[in-house]
Short mmCIF file of C-alpha atoms in Angstrom, two decimals:
data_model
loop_
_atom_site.label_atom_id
_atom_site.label_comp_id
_atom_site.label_asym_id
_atom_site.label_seq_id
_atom_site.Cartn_x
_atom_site.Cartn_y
_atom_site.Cartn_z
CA UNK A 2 0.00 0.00 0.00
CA UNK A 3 3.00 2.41 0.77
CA UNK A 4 4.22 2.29 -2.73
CA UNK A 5 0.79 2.38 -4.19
CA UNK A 6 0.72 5.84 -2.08
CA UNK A 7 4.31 6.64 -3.38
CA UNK A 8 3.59 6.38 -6.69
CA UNK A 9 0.56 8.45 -6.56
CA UNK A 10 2.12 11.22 -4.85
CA UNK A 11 5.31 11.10 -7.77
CA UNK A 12 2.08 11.46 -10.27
CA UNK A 13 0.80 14.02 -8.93
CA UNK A 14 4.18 15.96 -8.29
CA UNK A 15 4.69 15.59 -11.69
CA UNK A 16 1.56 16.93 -13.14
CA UNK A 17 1.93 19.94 -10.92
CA UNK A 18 5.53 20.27 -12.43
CA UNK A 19 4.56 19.84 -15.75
CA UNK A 20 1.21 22.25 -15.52
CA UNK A 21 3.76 25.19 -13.79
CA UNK A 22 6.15 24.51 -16.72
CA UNK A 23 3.28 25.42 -18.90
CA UNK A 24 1.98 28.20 -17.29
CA UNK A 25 5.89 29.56 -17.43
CA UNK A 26 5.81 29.16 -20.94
CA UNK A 27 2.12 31.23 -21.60
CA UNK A 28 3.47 34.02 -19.86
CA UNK A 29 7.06 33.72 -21.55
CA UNK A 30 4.91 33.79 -24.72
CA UNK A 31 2.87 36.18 -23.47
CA UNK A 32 4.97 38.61 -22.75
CA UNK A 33 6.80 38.18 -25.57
CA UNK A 34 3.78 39.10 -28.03
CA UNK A 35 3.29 42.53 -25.87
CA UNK A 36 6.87 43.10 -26.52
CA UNK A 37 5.96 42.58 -30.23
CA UNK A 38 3.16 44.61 -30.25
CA UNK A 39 4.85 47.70 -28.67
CA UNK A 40 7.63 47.49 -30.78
CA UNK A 41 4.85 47.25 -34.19
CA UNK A 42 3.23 50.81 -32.14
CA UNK A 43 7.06 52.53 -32.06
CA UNK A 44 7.31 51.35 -36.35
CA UNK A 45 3.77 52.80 -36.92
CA UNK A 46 4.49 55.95 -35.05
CA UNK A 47 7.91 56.09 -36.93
CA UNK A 48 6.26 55.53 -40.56
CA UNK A 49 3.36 57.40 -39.72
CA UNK A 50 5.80 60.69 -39.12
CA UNK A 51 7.85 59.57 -42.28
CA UNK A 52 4.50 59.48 -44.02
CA UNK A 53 5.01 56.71 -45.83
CA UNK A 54 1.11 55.08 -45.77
CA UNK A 55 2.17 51.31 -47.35
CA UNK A 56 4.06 50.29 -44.67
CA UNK A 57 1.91 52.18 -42.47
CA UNK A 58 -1.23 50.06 -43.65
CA UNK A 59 0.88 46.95 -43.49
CA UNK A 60 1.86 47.42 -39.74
CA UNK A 61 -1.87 48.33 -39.13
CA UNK A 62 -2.95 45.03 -40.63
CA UNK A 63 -0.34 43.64 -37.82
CA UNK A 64 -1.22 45.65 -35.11
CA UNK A 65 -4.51 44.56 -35.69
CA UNK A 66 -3.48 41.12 -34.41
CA UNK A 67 -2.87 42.68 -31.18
CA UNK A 68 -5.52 43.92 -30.07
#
């Protein structure tokens, strides 16, 4: 019965490992796609002062992924 209980408890440690591993890797990717996003806003800005509307449509077709 002991290793019946051992076992179970290695199970469950595991799961709980693996399920913070992936919640770790949502917010890594999370964070990342802000990142993304903010840098798309600086280009837009950028173009937008250049006036170059092409480029500017093309990183509002982007941006509109972030939202």
């Amino acid at each position: 019965m002991n290793e019946a209980i051992k076992a179970f408890k290695y199970t469950v440690g595991f799961f709980i490992l693996l399920s913070l591993l992936s919640l770790g890797w949502n917010l890594y990717e999370k964070k990342k796609a802000e990142a993304y996003c903010q840098e798309l806003k600086g280009i837009q800005v950028k173009l937008e002062k250049s006036q170059i509307s092409s480029s500017t449509l093309k990183v509002e077709k982007a941006l509109h992924n972030c939202y």
